[in-house]
Amino acid sequence: QKEVEQNSGPLSVPEGAIASLNCTYSDRGSQSFFWYRQYSGKSPELIMSIYSNGDKEDGRFTAQLNKASQYVSLLIRDSQPSDSATYLCAVNAGNMLTFGGGTRLMVKP
Amino acid sequence: DVKVTQSSRYLVKRTGEKVFLECVQDMDHENMFWYRQDPGLGLRLIYFSYDVKMKEKGDIPEGYSVSREKKERFSLILESASTNQTSMYLCASSSGQNTGELFFGEGSRLTVL
């Protein structure tokens, strides 16, 4: 059984702080990794993808991948109240994408 | 603007009824997926398709079937709805080279009484 684990939260951070979201996965054969954001009552939307070890930055978002430790993280700099949402980690091994349960982030003004 | 459209946002059905959920994408994507999302259980893959008339079982295919007669359309069928199929159903699509970069529809919330 391929597993993707996330702390369900809520993770509460003050506005302007860095939010750090973490994800571990069980399948060492996993090749690609994704972060989706889901606002309450809405569908998930892709915000970051990462395919190789290291960091990938896109605006205020940085995805970090460590395949040896089977660990993916998402950093959100200068967190805004509009970042309050559930963040889903997803891992692709072979031809199926497996989602974690999501971490609920709350950014307080 | 790219779009994945699900036919019904809200449905209420009775136990034993046949239910059709339809999904259409306008991005010429090869891959299409049906997920269900439940509190505490996250997103679970029901079925997916990589090509017309092709289907593969996901993690929880029992009680469901699918149809893909045209590239842009992927239908989910509940032959005989049961109360444990009350859920949010999400359709998604992706291109052949980027199978994990999914575009989701708005979802169909199904209640089975």
mmCIF file of C-alpha atoms in Angstrom:
data_model
loop_
_atom_site.group_PDB
_atom_site.id
_atom_site.type_symbol
_atom_site.label_atom_id
_atom_site.label_comp_id
_atom_site.label_asym_id
_atom_site.label_seq_id
_atom_site.Cartn_x
_atom_site.Cartn_y
_atom_site.Cartn_z
ATOM 1 C CA GLN A 1 0.000 0.000 0.000
ATOM 2 C CA LYS A 2 1.538 3.277 -1.085
ATOM 3 C CA GLU A 3 1.157 5.880 1.628
ATOM 4 C CA VAL A 4 1.519 9.627 1.769
ATOM 5 C CA GLU A 5 1.399 11.097 5.248
ATOM 6 C CA GLN A 6 0.712 14.654 6.344
ATOM 7 C CA ASN A 7 -0.071 16.214 9.688
ATOM 8 C CA SER A 8 -3.728 17.209 9.488
ATOM 9 C CA GLY A 9 -3.193 20.400 11.509
ATOM 10 C CA PRO A 10 -4.474 22.998 11.816
ATOM 11 C CA LEU A 11 -1.157 24.763 11.459
ATOM 12 C CA SER A 12 -1.607 28.313 12.654
ATOM 13 C CA VAL A 13 0.885 31.032 11.712
ATOM 14 C CA PRO A 14 0.746 34.822 12.011
ATOM 15 C CA GLU A 15 0.540 36.965 8.910
ATOM 16 C CA GLY A 16 3.986 37.585 7.438
ATOM 17 C CA ALA A 17 5.543 34.447 8.936
ATOM 18 C CA ILE A 18 6.887 31.396 7.115
ATOM 19 C CA ALA A 19 4.546 28.423 6.993
ATOM 20 C CA SER A 20 6.234 25.034 6.735
ATOM 21 C CA LEU A 21 4.192 22.068 5.532
ATOM 22 C CA ASN A 22 5.611 18.560 5.546
ATOM 23 C CA CYS A 23 4.881 15.279 3.813
ATOM 24 C CA THR A 24 6.441 11.816 3.914
ATOM 25 C CA TYR A 25 5.869 8.980 1.477
ATOM 26 C CA SER A 26 6.467 5.255 1.611
ATOM 27 C CA ASP A 27 7.208 4.227 -1.991
ATOM 28 C CA ARG A 28 10.908 4.656 -2.784
ATOM 29 C CA GLY A 29 10.099 4.343 -6.474
ATOM 30 C CA SER A 30 8.165 7.614 -6.457
ATOM 31 C CA GLN A 31 9.302 9.915 -9.220
ATOM 32 C CA SER A 32 7.306 13.124 -9.048
ATOM 33 C CA PHE A 33 5.805 15.177 -6.279
ATOM 34 C CA PHE A 34 3.126 17.818 -6.141
ATOM 35 C CA TRP A 35 1.483 20.309 -3.812
ATOM 36 C CA TYR A 36 -2.161 21.202 -4.277
ATOM 37 C CA ARG A 37 -4.093 23.908 -2.447
ATOM 38 C CA GLN A 38 -7.762 23.437 -1.630
ATOM 39 C CA TYR A 39 -9.882 26.273 -0.307
ATOM 40 C CA SER A 40 -12.930 25.316 1.724
ATOM 41 C CA GLY A 41 -15.743 24.211 -0.569
ATOM 42 C CA LYS A 42 -13.534 24.322 -3.654
ATOM 43 C CA SER A 43 -11.562 21.827 -5.725
ATOM 44 C CA PRO A 44 -7.825 21.285 -5.384
ATOM 45 C CA GLU A 45 -5.543 23.365 -7.598
ATOM 46 C CA LEU A 46 -1.921 22.633 -8.398
ATOM 47 C CA ILE A 47 0.548 25.118 -6.942
ATOM 48 C CA MET A 48 3.917 23.351 -7.153
ATOM 49 C CA SER A 49 5.539 20.329 -8.739
ATOM 50 C CA ILE A 50 9.038 19.001 -8.039
ATOM 51 C CA TYR A 51 10.845 16.173 -9.766
ATOM 52 C CA SER A 52 14.421 16.182 -8.454
ATOM 53 C CA ASN A 53 16.155 16.522 -5.096
ATOM 54 C CA GLY A 54 16.640 20.016 -3.778
ATOM 55 C CA ASP A 55 14.618 23.198 -3.734
ATOM 56 C CA LYS A 56 12.288 24.703 -6.285
ATOM 57 C CA GLU A 57 11.075 28.247 -5.830
ATOM 58 C CA ASP A 58 8.033 29.946 -7.343
ATOM 59 C CA GLY A 59 7.226 33.344 -5.919
ATOM 60 C CA ARG A 60 6.486 32.995 -2.200
ATOM 61 C CA PHE A 61 6.420 29.179 -2.461
ATOM 62 C CA THR A 62 9.381 26.825 -2.163
ATOM 63 C CA ALA A 63 9.087 23.072 -2.550
ATOM 64 C CA GLN A 64 11.836 20.913 -1.082
ATOM 65 C CA LEU A 65 12.466 17.274 -1.946
ATOM 66 C CA ASN A 66 14.716 14.760 -0.202
ATOM 67 C CA LYS A 67 14.312 11.353 -1.831
ATOM 68 C CA ALA A 68 16.760 9.645 0.530
ATOM 69 C CA SER A 69 14.590 10.640 3.483
ATOM 70 C CA GLN A 70 11.349 10.248 1.480
ATOM 71 C CA TYR A 71 10.333 13.718 2.500
ATOM 72 C CA VAL A 72 8.716 16.630 0.679
ATOM 73 C CA SER A 73 7.978 20.028 2.125
ATOM 74 C CA LEU A 74 6.357 23.277 1.103
ATOM 75 C CA LEU A 75 7.448 26.616 2.513
ATOM 76 C CA ILE A 76 5.230 29.663 2.171
ATOM 77 C CA ARG A 77 7.051 32.920 2.851
ATOM 78 C CA ASP A 78 5.286 36.098 3.957
ATOM 79 C CA SER A 79 2.109 34.128 4.679
ATOM 80 C CA GLN A 80 -1.130 35.950 3.954
ATOM 81 C CA PRO A 81 -4.660 35.306 5.261
ATOM 82 C CA SER A 82 -5.531 34.351 1.669
ATOM 83 C CA ASP A 83 -3.128 31.401 2.027
ATOM 84 C CA SER A 84 -5.490 29.852 4.582
ATOM 85 C CA ALA A 85 -6.503 26.560 2.984
ATOM 86 C CA THR A 86 -5.815 22.842 3.075
ATOM 87 C CA TYR A 87 -2.591 21.821 1.354
ATOM 88 C CA LEU A 88 -2.467 18.381 -0.219
ATOM 89 C CA CYS A 89 0.757 16.554 -0.942
ATOM 90 C CA ALA A 90 0.604 14.125 -3.875
ATOM 91 C CA VAL A 91 3.141 11.563 -5.017
ATOM 92 C CA ASN A 92 3.364 9.815 -8.377
ATOM 93 C CA ALA A 93 4.890 6.364 -8.590
ATOM 94 C CA GLY A 94 4.224 4.636 -11.882
ATOM 95 C CA ASN A 95 0.903 5.719 -13.315
ATOM 96 C CA MET A 96 -1.094 6.578 -10.208
ATOM 97 C CA LEU A 97 -1.107 9.710 -8.094
ATOM 98 C CA THR A 98 -1.571 9.170 -4.364
ATOM 99 C CA PHE A 99 -2.702 12.055 -2.161
ATOM 100 C CA GLY A 100 -1.996 12.680 1.471
ATOM 101 C CA GLY A 101 -4.819 13.655 3.787
ATOM 102 C CA GLY A 102 -3.854 17.319 3.699
ATOM 103 C CA THR A 103 -2.703 19.914 6.227
ATOM 104 C CA ARG A 104 -5.040 22.736 7.125
ATOM 105 C CA LEU A 105 -3.200 26.050 7.296
ATOM 106 C CA MET A 106 -4.611 29.069 9.092
ATOM 107 C CA VAL A 107 -2.886 32.428 8.671
ATOM 108 C CA LYS A 108 -4.002 34.893 11.312
ATOM 109 C CA PRO A 109 -3.974 38.675 10.633
ATOM 110 C CA ASP B 1 -9.337 29.408 -19.958
ATOM 111 C CA VAL B 2 -8.840 25.682 -19.458
ATOM 112 C CA LYS B 3 -11.746 23.881 -17.987
ATOM 113 C CA VAL B 4 -12.986 20.622 -16.550
ATOM 114 C CA THR B 5 -16.765 20.659 -16.297
ATOM 115 C CA GLN B 6 -18.820 18.288 -14.201
ATOM 116 C CA SER B 7 -22.446 17.957 -15.180
ATOM 117 C CA SER B 8 -24.073 18.245 -11.770
ATOM 118 C CA ARG B 9 -22.927 20.137 -8.676
ATOM 119 C CA TYR B 10 -25.476 18.577 -6.353
ATOM 120 C CA LEU B 11 -27.460 15.352 -6.673
ATOM 121 C CA VAL B 12 -29.816 13.559 -4.325
ATOM 122 C CA LYS B 13 -30.615 9.948 -5.180
ATOM 123 C CA ARG B 14 -32.290 7.023 -3.489
ATOM 124 C CA THR B 15 -30.686 3.723 -2.592
ATOM 125 C CA GLY B 16 -30.662 1.382 -5.585
ATOM 126 C CA GLU B 17 -30.920 4.096 -8.218
ATOM 127 C CA LYS B 18 -28.483 4.249 -11.127
ATOM 128 C CA VAL B 19 -26.383 7.397 -11.088
ATOM 129 C CA PHE B 20 -24.427 8.985 -13.930
ATOM 130 C CA LEU B 21 -21.774 11.609 -13.274
ATOM 131 C CA GLU B 22 -20.339 13.209 -16.384
ATOM 132 C CA CYS B 23 -17.123 15.105 -16.880
ATOM 133 C CA VAL B 24 -15.920 17.022 -19.923
ATOM 134 C CA GLN B 25 -12.527 18.658 -20.457
ATOM 135 C CA ASP B 26 -11.574 21.117 -23.156
ATOM 136 C CA MET B 27 -7.787 20.787 -22.925
ATOM 137 C CA ASP B 28 -7.345 17.784 -25.246
ATOM 138 C CA HIS B 29 -5.877 15.871 -22.307
ATOM 139 C CA GLU B 30 -5.176 12.177 -22.659
ATOM 140 C CA ASN B 31 -5.654 11.317 -18.995
ATOM 141 C CA MET B 32 -8.845 11.563 -16.990
ATOM 142 C CA PHE B 33 -9.560 10.567 -13.412
ATOM 143 C CA TRP B 34 -12.415 10.137 -10.975
ATOM 144 C CA TYR B 35 -11.760 10.683 -7.266
ATOM 145 C CA ARG B 36 -13.980 10.781 -4.250
ATOM 146 C CA GLN B 37 -13.206 12.974 -1.274
ATOM 147 C CA ASP B 38 -14.460 12.251 2.230
ATOM 148 C CA PRO B 39 -13.604 13.951 5.540
ATOM 149 C CA GLY B 40 -10.783 12.115 7.257
ATOM 150 C CA LEU B 41 -10.138 9.875 4.246
ATOM 151 C CA GLY B 42 -8.809 12.413 1.783
ATOM 152 C CA LEU B 43 -8.856 11.988 -1.981
ATOM 153 C CA ARG B 44 -9.164 8.413 -3.203
ATOM 154 C CA LEU B 45 -8.862 7.320 -6.806
ATOM 155 C CA ILE B 46 -11.810 5.366 -8.168
ATOM 156 C CA TYR B 47 -10.924 4.901 -11.866
ATOM 157 C CA PHE B 48 -8.714 6.503 -14.442
ATOM 158 C CA SER B 49 -8.314 6.436 -18.194
ATOM 159 C CA TYR B 50 -5.295 7.098 -20.397
ATOM 160 C CA ASP B 51 -7.072 6.858 -23.700
ATOM 161 C CA VAL B 52 -10.444 6.528 -25.346
ATOM 162 C CA LYS B 53 -12.186 3.256 -24.465
ATOM 163 C CA MET B 54 -9.437 2.490 -21.968
ATOM 164 C CA LYS B 55 -9.931 2.304 -18.183
ATOM 165 C CA GLU B 56 -7.917 1.266 -15.163
ATOM 166 C CA LYS B 57 -9.049 0.588 -11.619
ATOM 167 C CA GLY B 58 -7.879 2.889 -8.910
ATOM 168 C CA ASP B 59 -7.833 2.242 -5.171
ATOM 169 C CA ILE B 60 -11.596 1.928 -4.614
ATOM 170 C CA PRO B 61 -13.363 0.760 -7.817
ATOM 171 C CA GLU B 62 -15.966 -1.447 -6.131
ATOM 172 C CA GLY B 63 -19.507 -0.316 -6.844
ATOM 173 C CA TYR B 64 -18.448 1.953 -9.708
ATOM 174 C CA SER B 65 -17.892 1.699 -13.433
ATOM 175 C CA VAL B 66 -16.698 4.225 -16.014
ATOM 176 C CA SER B 67 -17.039 4.983 -19.682
ATOM 177 C CA ARG B 68 -14.800 6.902 -22.030
ATOM 178 C CA GLU B 69 -16.219 6.898 -25.545
ATOM 179 C CA LYS B 70 -14.696 10.246 -26.530
ATOM 180 C CA LYS B 71 -11.397 11.806 -25.534
ATOM 181 C CA GLU B 72 -12.987 14.791 -23.848
ATOM 182 C CA ARG B 73 -15.632 12.931 -21.835
ATOM 183 C CA PHE B 74 -15.295 10.558 -18.872
ATOM 184 C CA SER B 75 -18.371 9.261 -17.107
ATOM 185 C CA LEU B 76 -18.679 7.645 -13.695
ATOM 186 C CA ILE B 77 -21.568 5.225 -13.176
ATOM 187 C CA LEU B 78 -23.008 3.953 -9.937
ATOM 188 C CA GLU B 79 -25.088 0.952 -11.022
ATOM 189 C CA SER B 80 -27.000 0.739 -7.756
ATOM 190 C CA ALA B 81 -26.332 3.627 -5.409
ATOM 191 C CA SER B 82 -25.819 2.916 -1.727
ATOM 192 C CA THR B 83 -25.676 5.263 1.252
ATOM 193 C CA ASN B 84 -21.926 4.692 1.663
ATOM 194 C CA GLN B 85 -21.432 6.275 -1.750
ATOM 195 C CA THR B 86 -22.587 9.628 -0.401
ATOM 196 C CA SER B 87 -19.548 11.767 -1.094
ATOM 197 C CA MET B 88 -17.940 14.561 -3.089
ATOM 198 C CA TYR B 89 -16.872 13.269 -6.496
ATOM 199 C CA LEU B 90 -14.076 15.050 -8.311
ATOM 200 C CA CYS B 91 -13.126 14.625 -11.943
ATOM 201 C CA ALA B 92 -9.654 15.619 -13.115
ATOM 202 C CA SER B 93 -7.586 15.557 -16.279
ATOM 203 C CA SER B 94 -3.929 15.819 -17.176
ATOM 204 C CA SER B 95 -1.773 15.726 -20.277
ATOM 205 C CA GLY B 96 0.059 12.571 -21.280
ATOM 206 C CA GLN B 97 3.493 13.826 -20.233
ATOM 207 C CA ASN B 98 2.439 15.409 -16.956
ATOM 208 C CA THR B 99 0.237 12.782 -15.403
ATOM 209 C CA GLY B 100 0.479 14.275 -11.901
ATOM 210 C CA GLU B 101 -0.404 17.839 -12.881
ATOM 211 C CA LEU B 102 -4.135 17.538 -12.531
ATOM 212 C CA PHE B 103 -6.846 20.010 -13.408
ATOM 213 C CA PHE B 104 -9.946 19.391 -11.321
ATOM 214 C CA GLY B 105 -13.591 20.049 -11.993
ATOM 215 C CA GLU B 106 -15.746 21.818 -9.423
ATOM 216 C CA GLY B 107 -16.999 18.557 -7.953
ATOM 217 C CA SER B 108 -20.330 16.781 -7.689
ATOM 218 C CA ARG B 109 -21.762 16.339 -4.231
ATOM 219 C CA LEU B 110 -23.866 13.182 -4.214
ATOM 220 C CA THR B 111 -26.237 12.319 -1.396
ATOM 221 C CA VAL B 112 -27.784 8.854 -1.392
ATOM 222 C CA LEU B 113 -30.814 8.496 0.858
#
